[in-house]
Tab-separated table of C-alpha atoms in Angstrom:
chain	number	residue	atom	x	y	z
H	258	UNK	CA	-18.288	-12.694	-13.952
H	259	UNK	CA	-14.838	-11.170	-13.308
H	260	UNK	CA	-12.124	-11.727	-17.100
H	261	UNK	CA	-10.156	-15.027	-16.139
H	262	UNK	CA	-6.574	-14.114	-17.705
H	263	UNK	CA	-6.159	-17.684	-17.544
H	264	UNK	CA	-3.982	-16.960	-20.689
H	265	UNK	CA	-2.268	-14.384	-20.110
H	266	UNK	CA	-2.777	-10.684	-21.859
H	267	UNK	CA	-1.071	-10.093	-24.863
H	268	UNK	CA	0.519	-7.223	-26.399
H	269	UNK	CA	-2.305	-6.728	-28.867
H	270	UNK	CA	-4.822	-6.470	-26.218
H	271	UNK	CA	-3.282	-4.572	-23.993
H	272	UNK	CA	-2.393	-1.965	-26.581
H	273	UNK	CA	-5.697	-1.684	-27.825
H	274	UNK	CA	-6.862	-0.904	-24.210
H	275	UNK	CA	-4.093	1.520	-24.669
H	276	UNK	CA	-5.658	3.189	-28.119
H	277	UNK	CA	-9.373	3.183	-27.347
H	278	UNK	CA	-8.803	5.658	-24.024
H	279	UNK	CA	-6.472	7.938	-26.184
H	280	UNK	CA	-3.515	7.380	-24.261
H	281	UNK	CA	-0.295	9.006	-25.705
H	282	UNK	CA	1.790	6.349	-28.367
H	283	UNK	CA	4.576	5.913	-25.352
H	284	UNK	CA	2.392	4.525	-23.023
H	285	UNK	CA	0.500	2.048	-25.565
H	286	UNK	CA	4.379	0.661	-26.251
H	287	UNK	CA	5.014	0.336	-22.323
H	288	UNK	CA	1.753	-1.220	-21.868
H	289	UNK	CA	1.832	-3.576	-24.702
H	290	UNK	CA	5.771	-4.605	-23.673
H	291	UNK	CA	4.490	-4.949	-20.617
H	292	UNK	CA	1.527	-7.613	-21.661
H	293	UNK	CA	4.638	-9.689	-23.653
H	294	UNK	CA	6.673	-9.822	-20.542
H	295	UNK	CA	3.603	-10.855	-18.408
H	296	UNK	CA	4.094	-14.536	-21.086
H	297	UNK	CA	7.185	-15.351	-19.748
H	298	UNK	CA	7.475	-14.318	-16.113
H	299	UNK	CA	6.611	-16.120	-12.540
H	300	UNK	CA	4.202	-15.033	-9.941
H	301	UNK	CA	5.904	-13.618	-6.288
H	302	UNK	CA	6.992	-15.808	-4.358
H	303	UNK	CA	6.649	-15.029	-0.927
H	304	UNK	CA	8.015	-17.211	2.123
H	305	UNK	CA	5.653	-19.733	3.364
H	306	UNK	CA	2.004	-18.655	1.183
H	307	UNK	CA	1.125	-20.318	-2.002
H	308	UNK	CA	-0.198	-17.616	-3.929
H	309	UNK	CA	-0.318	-19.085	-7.080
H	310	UNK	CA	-2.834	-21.236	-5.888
H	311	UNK	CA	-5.367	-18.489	-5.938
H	312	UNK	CA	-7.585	-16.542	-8.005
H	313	UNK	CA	-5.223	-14.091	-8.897
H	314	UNK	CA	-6.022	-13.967	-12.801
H	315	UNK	CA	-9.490	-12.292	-11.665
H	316	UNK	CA	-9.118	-8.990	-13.012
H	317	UNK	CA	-12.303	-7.999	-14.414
H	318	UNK	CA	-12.922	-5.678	-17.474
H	319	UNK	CA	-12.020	-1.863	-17.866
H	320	UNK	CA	-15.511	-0.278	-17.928
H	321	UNK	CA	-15.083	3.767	-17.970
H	322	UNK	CA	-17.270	5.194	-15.010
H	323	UNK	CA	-19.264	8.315	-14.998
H	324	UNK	CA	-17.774	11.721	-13.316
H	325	UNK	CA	-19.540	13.043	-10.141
H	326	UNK	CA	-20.186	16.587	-9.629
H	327	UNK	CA	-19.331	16.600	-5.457
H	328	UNK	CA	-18.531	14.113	-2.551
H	329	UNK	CA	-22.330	14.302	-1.755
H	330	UNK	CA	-23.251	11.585	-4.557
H	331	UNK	CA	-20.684	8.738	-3.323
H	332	UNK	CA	-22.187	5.976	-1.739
H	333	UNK	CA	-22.155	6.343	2.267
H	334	UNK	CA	-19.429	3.791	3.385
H	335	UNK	CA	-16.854	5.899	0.872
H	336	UNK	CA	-18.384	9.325	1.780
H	337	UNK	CA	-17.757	8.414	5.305
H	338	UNK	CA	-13.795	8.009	4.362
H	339	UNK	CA	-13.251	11.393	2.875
H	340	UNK	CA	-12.088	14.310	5.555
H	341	UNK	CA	-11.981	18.064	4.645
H	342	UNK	CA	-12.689	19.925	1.476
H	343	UNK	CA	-8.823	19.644	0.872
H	344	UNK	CA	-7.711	17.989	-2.261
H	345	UNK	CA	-9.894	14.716	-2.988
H	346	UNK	CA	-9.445	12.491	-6.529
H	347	UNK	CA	-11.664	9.965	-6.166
H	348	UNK	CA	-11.591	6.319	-8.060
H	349	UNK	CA	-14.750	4.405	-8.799
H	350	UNK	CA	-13.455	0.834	-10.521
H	351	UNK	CA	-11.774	1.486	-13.511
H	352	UNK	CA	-11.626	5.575	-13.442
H	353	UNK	CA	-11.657	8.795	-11.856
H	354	UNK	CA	-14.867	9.759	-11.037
H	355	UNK	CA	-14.081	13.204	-8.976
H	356	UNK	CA	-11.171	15.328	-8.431
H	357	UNK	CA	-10.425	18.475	-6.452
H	358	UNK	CA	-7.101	20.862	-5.683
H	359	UNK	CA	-7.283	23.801	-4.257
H	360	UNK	CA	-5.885	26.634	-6.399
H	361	UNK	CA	-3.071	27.742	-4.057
H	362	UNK	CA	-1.863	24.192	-4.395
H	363	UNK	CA	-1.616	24.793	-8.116
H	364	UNK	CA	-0.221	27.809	-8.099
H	365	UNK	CA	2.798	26.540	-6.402
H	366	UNK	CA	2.780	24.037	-9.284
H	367	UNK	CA	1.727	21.150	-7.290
H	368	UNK	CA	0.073	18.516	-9.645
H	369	UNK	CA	-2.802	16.224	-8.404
H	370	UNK	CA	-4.619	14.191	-10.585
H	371	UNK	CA	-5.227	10.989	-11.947
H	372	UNK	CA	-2.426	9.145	-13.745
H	373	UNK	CA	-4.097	8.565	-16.691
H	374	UNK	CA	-4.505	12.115	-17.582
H	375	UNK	CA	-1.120	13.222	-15.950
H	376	UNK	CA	0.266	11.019	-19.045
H	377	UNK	CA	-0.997	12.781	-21.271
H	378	UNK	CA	-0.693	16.504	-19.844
H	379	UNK	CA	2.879	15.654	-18.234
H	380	UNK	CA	4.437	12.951	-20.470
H	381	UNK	CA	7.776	14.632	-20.138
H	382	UNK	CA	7.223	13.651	-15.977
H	383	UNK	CA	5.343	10.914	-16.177
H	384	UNK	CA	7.573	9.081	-18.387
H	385	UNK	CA	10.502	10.207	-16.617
H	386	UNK	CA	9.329	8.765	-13.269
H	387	UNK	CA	7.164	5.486	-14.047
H	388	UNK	CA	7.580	2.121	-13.226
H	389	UNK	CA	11.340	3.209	-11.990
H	390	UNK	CA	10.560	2.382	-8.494
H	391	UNK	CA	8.679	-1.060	-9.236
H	392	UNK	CA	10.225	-2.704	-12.578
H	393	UNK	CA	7.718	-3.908	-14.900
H	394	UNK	CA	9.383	-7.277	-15.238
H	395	UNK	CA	10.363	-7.891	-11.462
H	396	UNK	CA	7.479	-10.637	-11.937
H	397	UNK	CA	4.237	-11.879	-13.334
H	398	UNK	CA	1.953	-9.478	-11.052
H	399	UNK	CA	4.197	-6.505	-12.231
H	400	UNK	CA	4.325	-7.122	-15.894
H	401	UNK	CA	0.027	-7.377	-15.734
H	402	UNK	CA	-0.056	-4.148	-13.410
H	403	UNK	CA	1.675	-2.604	-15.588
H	404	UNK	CA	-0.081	-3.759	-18.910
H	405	UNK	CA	-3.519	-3.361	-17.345
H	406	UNK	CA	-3.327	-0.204	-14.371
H	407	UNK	CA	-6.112	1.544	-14.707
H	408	UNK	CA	-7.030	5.595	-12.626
H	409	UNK	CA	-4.801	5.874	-10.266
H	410	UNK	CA	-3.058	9.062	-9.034
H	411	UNK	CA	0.018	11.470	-10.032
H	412	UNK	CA	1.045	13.580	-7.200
H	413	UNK	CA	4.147	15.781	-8.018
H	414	UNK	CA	5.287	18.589	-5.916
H	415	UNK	CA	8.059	20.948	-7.144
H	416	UNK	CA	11.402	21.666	-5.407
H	417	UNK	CA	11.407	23.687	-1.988
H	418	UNK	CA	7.799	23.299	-2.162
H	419	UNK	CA	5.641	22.452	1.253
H	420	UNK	CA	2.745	20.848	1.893
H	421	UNK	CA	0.994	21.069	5.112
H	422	UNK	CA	-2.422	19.840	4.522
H	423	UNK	CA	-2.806	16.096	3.567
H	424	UNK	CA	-4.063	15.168	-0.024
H	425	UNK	CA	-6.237	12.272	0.319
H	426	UNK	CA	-7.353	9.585	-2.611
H	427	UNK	CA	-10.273	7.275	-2.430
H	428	UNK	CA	-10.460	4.363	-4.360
H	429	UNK	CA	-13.748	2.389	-4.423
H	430	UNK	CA	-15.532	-0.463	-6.268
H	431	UNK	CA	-19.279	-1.463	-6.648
H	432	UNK	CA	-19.085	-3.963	-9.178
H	433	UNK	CA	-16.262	-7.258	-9.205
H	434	UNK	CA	-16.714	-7.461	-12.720
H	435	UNK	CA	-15.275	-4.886	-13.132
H	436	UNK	CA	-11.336	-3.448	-13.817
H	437	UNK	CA	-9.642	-2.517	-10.181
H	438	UNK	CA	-6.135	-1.271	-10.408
H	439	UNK	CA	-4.676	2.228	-9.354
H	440	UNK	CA	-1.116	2.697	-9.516
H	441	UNK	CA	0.063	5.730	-7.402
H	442	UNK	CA	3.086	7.539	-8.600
H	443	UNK	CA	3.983	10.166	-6.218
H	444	UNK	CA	7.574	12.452	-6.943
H	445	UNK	CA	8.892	15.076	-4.459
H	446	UNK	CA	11.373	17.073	-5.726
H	447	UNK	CA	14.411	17.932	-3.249
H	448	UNK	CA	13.529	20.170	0.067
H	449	UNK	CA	9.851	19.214	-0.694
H	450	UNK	CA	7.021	17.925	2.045
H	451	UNK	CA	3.907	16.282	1.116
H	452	UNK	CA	1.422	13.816	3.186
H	453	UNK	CA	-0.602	11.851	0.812
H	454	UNK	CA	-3.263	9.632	2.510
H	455	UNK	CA	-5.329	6.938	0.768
H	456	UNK	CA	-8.368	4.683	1.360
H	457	UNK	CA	-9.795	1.923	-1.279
H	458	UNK	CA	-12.792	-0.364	-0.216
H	459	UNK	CA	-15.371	-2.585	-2.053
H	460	UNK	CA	-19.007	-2.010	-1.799
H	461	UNK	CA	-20.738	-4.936	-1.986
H	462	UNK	CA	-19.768	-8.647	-2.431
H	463	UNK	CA	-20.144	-10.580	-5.888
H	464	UNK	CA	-17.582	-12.846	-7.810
H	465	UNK	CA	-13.885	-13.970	-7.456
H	466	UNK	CA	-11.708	-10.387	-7.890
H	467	UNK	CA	-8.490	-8.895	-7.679
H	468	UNK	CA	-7.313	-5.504	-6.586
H	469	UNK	CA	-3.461	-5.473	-7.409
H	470	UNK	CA	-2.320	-1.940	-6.628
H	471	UNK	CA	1.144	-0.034	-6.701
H	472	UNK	CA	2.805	3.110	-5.020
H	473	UNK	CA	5.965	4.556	-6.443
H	474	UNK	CA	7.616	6.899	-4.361
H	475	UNK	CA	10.683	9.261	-5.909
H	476	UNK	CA	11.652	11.347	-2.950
H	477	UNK	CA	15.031	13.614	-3.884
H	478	UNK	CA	17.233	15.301	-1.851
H	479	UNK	CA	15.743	16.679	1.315
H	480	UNK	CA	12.576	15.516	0.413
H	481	UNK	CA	9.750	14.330	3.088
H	482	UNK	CA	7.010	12.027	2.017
H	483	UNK	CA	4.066	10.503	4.662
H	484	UNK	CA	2.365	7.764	2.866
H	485	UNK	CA	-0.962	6.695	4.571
H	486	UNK	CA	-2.945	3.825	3.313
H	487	UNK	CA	-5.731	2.090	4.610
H	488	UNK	CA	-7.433	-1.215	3.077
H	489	UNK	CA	-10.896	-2.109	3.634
H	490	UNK	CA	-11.793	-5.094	0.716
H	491	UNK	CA	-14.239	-7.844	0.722
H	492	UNK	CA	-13.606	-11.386	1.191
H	493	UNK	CA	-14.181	-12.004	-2.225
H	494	UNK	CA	-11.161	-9.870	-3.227
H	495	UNK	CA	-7.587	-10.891	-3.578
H	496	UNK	CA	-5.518	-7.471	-2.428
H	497	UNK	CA	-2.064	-7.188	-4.242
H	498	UNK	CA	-0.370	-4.525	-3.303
H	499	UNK	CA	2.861	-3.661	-3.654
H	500	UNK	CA	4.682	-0.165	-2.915
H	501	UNK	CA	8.269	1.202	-3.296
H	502	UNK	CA	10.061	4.489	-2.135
H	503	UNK	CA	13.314	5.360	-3.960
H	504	UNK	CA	15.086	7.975	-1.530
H	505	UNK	CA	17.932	10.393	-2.144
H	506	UNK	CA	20.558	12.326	0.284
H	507	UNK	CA	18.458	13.328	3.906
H	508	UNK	CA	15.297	12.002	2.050
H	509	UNK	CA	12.639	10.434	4.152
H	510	UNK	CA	9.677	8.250	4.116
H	511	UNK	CA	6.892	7.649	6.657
H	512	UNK	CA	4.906	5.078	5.649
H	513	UNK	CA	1.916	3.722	7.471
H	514	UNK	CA	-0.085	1.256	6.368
H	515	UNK	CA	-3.536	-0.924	7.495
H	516	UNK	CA	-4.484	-4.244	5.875
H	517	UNK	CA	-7.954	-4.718	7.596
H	518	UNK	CA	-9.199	-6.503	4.612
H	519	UNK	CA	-11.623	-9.751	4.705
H	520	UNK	CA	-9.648	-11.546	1.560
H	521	UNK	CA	-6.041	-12.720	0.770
H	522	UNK	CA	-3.552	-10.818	1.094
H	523	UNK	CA	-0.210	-10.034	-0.734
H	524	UNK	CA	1.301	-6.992	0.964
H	525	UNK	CA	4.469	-5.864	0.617
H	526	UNK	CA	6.384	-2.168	1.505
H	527	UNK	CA	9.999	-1.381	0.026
H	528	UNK	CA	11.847	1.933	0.990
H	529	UNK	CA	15.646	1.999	-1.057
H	530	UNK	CA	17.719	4.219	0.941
H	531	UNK	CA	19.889	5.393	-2.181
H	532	UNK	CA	21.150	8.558	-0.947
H	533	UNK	CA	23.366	9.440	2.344
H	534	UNK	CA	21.403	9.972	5.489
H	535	UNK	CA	18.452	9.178	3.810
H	536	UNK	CA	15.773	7.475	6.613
H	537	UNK	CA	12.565	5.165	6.610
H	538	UNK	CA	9.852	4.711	8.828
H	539	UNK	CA	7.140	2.205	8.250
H	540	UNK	CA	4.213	0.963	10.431
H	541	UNK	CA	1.902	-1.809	9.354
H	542	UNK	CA	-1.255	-2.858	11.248
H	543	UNK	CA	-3.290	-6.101	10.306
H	544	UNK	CA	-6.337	-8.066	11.743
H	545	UNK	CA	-6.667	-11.138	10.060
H	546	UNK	CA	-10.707	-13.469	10.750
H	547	UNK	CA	-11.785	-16.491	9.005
H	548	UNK	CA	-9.919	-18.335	6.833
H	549	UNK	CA	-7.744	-15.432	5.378
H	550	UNK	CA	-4.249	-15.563	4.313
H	551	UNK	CA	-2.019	-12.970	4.181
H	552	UNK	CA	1.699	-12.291	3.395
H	553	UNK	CA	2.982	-8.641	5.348
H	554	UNK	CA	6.327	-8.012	3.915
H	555	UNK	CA	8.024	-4.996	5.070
H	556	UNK	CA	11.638	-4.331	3.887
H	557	UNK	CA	14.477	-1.559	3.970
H	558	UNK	CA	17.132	-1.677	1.557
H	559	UNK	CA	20.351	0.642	2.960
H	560	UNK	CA	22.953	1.942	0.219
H	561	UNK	CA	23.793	5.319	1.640
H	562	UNK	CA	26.448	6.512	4.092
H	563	UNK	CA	24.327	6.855	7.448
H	564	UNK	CA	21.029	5.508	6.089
H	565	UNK	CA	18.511	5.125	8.951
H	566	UNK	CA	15.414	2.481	8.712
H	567	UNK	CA	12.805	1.444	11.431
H	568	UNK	CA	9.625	-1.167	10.772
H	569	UNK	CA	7.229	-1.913	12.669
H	570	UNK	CA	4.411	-4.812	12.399
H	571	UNK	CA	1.981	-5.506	14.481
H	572	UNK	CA	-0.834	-8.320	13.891
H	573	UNK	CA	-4.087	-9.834	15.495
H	574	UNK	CA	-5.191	-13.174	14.139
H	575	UNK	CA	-9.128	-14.588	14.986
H	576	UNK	CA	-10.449	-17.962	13.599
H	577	UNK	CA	-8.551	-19.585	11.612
H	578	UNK	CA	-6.711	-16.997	9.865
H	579	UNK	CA	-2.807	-16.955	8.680
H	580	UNK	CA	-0.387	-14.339	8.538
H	581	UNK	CA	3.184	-14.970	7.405
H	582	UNK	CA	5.011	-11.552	8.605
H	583	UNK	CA	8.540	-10.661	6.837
H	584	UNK	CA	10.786	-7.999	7.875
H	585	UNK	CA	13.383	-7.793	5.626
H	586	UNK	CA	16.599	-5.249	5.995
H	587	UNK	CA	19.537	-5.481	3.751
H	588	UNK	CA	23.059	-3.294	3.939
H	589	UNK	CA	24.474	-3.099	0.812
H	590	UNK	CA	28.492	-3.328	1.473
H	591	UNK	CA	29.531	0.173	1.137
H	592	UNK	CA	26.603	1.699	3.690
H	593	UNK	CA	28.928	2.217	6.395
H	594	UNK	CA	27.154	3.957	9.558
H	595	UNK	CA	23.580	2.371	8.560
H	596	UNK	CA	21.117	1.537	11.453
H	597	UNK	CA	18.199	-0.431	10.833
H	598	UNK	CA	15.792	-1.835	13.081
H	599	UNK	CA	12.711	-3.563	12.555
H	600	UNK	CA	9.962	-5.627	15.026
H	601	UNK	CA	7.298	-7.797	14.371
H	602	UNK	CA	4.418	-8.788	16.826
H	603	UNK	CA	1.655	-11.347	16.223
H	604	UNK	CA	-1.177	-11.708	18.794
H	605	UNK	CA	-3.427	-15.205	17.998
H	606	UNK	CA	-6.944	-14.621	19.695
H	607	UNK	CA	-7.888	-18.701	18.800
H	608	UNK	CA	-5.946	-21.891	18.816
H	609	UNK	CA	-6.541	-22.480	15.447
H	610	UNK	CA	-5.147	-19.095	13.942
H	611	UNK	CA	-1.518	-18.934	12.899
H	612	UNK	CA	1.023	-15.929	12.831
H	613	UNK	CA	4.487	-16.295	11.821
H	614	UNK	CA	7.326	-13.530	12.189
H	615	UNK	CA	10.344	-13.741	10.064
H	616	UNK	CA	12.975	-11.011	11.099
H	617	UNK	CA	15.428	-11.196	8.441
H	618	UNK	CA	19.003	-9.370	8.589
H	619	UNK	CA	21.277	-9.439	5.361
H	620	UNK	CA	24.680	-7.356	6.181
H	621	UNK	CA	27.363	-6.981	3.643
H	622	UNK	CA	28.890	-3.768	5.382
H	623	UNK	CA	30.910	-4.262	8.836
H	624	UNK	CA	30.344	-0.709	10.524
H	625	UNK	CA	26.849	-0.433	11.062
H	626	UNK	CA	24.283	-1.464	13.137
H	627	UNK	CA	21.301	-3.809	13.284
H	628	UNK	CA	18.745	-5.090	15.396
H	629	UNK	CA	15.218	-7.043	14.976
H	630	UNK	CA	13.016	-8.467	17.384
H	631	UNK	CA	10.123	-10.867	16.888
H	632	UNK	CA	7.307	-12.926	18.686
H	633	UNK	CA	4.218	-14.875	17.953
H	634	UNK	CA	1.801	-14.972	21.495
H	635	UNK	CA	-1.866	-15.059	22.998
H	636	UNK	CA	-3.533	-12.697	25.545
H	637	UNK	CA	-1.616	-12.696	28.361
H	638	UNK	CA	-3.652	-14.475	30.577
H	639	UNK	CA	-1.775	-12.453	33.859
H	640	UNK	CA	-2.291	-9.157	32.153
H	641	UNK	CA	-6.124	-10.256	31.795
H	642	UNK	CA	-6.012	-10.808	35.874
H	643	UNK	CA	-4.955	-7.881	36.451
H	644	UNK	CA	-7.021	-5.768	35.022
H	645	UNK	CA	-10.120	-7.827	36.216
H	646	UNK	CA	-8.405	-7.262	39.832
H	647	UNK	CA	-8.790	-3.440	39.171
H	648	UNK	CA	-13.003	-3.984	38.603
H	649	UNK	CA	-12.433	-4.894	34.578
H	650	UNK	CA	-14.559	-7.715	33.111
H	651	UNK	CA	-12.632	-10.485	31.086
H	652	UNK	CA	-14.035	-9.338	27.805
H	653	UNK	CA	-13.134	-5.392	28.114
H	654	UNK	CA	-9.254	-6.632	29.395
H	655	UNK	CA	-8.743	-8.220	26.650
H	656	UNK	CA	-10.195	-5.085	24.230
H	657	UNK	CA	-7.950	-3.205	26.484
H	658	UNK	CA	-4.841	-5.115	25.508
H	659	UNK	CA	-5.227	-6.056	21.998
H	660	UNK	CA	-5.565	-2.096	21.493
H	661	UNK	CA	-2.563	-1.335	23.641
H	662	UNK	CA	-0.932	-3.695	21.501
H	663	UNK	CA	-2.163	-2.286	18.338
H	664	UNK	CA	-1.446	1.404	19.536
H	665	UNK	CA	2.321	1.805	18.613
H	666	UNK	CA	0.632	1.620	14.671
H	667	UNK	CA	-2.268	3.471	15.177
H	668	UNK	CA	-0.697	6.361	16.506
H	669	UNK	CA	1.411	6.828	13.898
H	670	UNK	CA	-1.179	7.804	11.220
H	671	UNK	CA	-0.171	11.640	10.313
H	672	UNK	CA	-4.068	12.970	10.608
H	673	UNK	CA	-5.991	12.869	13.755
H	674	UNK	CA	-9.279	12.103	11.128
H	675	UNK	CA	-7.728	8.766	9.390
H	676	UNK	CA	-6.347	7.889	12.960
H	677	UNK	CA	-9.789	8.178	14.513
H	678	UNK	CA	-11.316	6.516	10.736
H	679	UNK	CA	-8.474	3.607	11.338
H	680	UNK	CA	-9.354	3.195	15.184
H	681	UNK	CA	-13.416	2.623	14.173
H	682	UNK	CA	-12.312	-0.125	11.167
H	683	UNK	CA	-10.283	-1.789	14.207
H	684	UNK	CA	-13.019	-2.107	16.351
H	685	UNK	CA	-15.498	-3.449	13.691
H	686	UNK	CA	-13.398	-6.077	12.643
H	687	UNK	CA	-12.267	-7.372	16.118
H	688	UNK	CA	-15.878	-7.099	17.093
H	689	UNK	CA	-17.276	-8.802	14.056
């Protein structure tokens, strides 16, 4: 049975979590303030879902998993997830179980590994740069992330520093008793360019469980970050995830993200356009079957002088499944010349699924410019016709359009081997 934090953690626990994996005596306090916080403060809110009405407390208990020597010895549906022989860590529950960079990467000082040990072999970074993106006490699920993250990943890539291969993370689970929560924190220094692509999964069914996640993005000055991430959990988890990119001056974010998980859902993607001309993209796929419910938040908050943002949602609902689909883009007064656009799309393949799209626009500046558009539909039964004119059976038209629909996302994805991965976990689900 997964740890019911029907009460929740308290600073003694947490901190003695802290102490028995040796973690330095700064991130014991942060944890254990953390756990105090977590008393006192509400679960998220978000517009239309009850989430406090599920399982959320579910967490399971840290259990320290043993290393791997290669990719050969992880179980087929995550060894089927990993492309290359680039840089790999590799996440197994509650720890890092494999991790690989390729020396000309460190060389150039480029740091990959797993947060945990980043804390203690980088305090002086690590410190700097966590939970400065995402605030500990923004809420209840924050405050316990932060008291309880386990593995995770620290990416950092000096100044005028370039990436061009993608560094990919796995994160996979085999047991729901167990302790699932990686917190990404990823820093590009200024006139840096990484891609960093992630996958996390659950093998196997079992109990109630919870996989509440983070990303933390620092991009500076002329920074470019792709952020990849790709969802595959079983209905008996609860996926929390919630990720924020802090950009400076000309920074910019890609992200692109797939919830094609068979649980609840909390999802929800923040870039904050601090510095002038700074620019977001994000692009979020979902399929939603059974009796799921989901919340897809996407939002773009614009400070900077000539701050650019774009979103993109696009969602197919079977069964009875909900999704309640936010875009959310806010001008700060002050961000003259901003531009941000955002779109939301819900396709319903049964009368009894739901799909709601909230476009939300919150201007405080006058000299900018803003647009959303929205819409909640079925198969269009005339595009159907005509494809069946053309010699198309009624069951290949409508594969045909639900993936034309589902393309602007898909094409997105920054590697032609997590597109192609992405396309497959599209098909089984919309088959299924």
């Amino acid at each position: 049975m997964s740890t019911q934090l029907d009460n929740p953690v308290g600073r003694e626990f947490a901190e003695a979590l802290s102490r028995s994996k040796g973690e330095p005596a700064w991130l014991t306090s942060l944890r254990g303030e953390a756990a105090e916080l977590a008393e006192s403060l509400e679960w998220p809110k978000p517009e239309k879902i009850r989430i406090d009405r599920w399982n959320l407390t579910a967490f399971g208990e840290y259990a320290k998993p043993q290393a791997l020597s290669s990719e050969s010895e992880l179980p087929e549906a995550a060894a089927s997830l990993v492309s290359g022989d680039g840089a790999l860590l590799v996440q197994r529950g509650s720890g890092t179980v494999l991790r690989r960079l390729p020396e000309e990467l460190s060389a150039r000082g480029v740091i990959f590994t797993d947060l945990e040990t980043a804390a203690a072999e980088h305090p002086e970074l690590v410190q700097k740069h966590l939970f400065q993106a995402i605030a500990k006490d923004e809420n209840k699920l924050t405050a316990l992330h932060a008291a309880l993250w386990n593995g995770g990943v620290f990416l950092y890539v000096p100044k005028e520093v370039e990436i061009d291969v993608p560094l990919q993370a796995l994160f996979y689970n085999d047991d729901a008793s167990v302790s699932f929560a990686p917190h990404i924190l990823i820093v590009a220094e200024r006139h840096s360019r990484v891609t960093y692509v992630d996958n996390a999964l659950t093998i196997g069914g079992g109990a109630d469980a919870v996989h509440h996640s983070m990303i933390e993005v620092i991009a500076g000055d002329c920074a470019k970050v792709d952020v990849a991430s790709i969802h595959q959990l079983g209905a008996n988890v609860i996926d929390t995830t919630i990720r924020r990119a802090v950009l400076g001056s000309d920074a910019r974010i890609q992200w692109v993200i797939g919830d094609l998980n068979d649980g609840n859902v909390l999802s929800d993607t923040l870039s904050v356009l601090k510095g002038n001309g700074s620019s977001s993209d994000a692009a979020v796929v979902s399929i939603g079957a059974g009796k799921q419910r989901m919340s897809l938040t996407t939002q773009a908050k614009h400070f900077g002088l000539n701050s650019d943002s774009n979103m993109v949602t696009r969602a197919v609902m079977k069964e009875e499944a909900t999704a309640i689909i936010n875009g959310i883009t806010k001008i700060e007064k002050g961000a003259t010349k901003a531009n941000g656009v955002q779109t939301e799309k819900v396709l319903m393949l049964s009368p009894k699924a739901r799909g709601d799209a909230n476009p939300i626009l919150l201007i405080d500046e006058d000299d900018v410019t803003a647009g959303h558009a929205a819409s909640v539909g079925q198969v269009n039964p005339e595009q159907v016709y005509y494809l069946m004119s053309r010699g198309v059976t009624k069951a290949e038209a409508e594969r045909l359009i639900i993936y034309g629909f589902l393309a602007p996302v898909v094409t997105e994805v920054p590697i032609d081997a997590v597109r192609e991965q992405l396309q497959q976990l599209l098909e089984r689900k919309l088959e299924a």
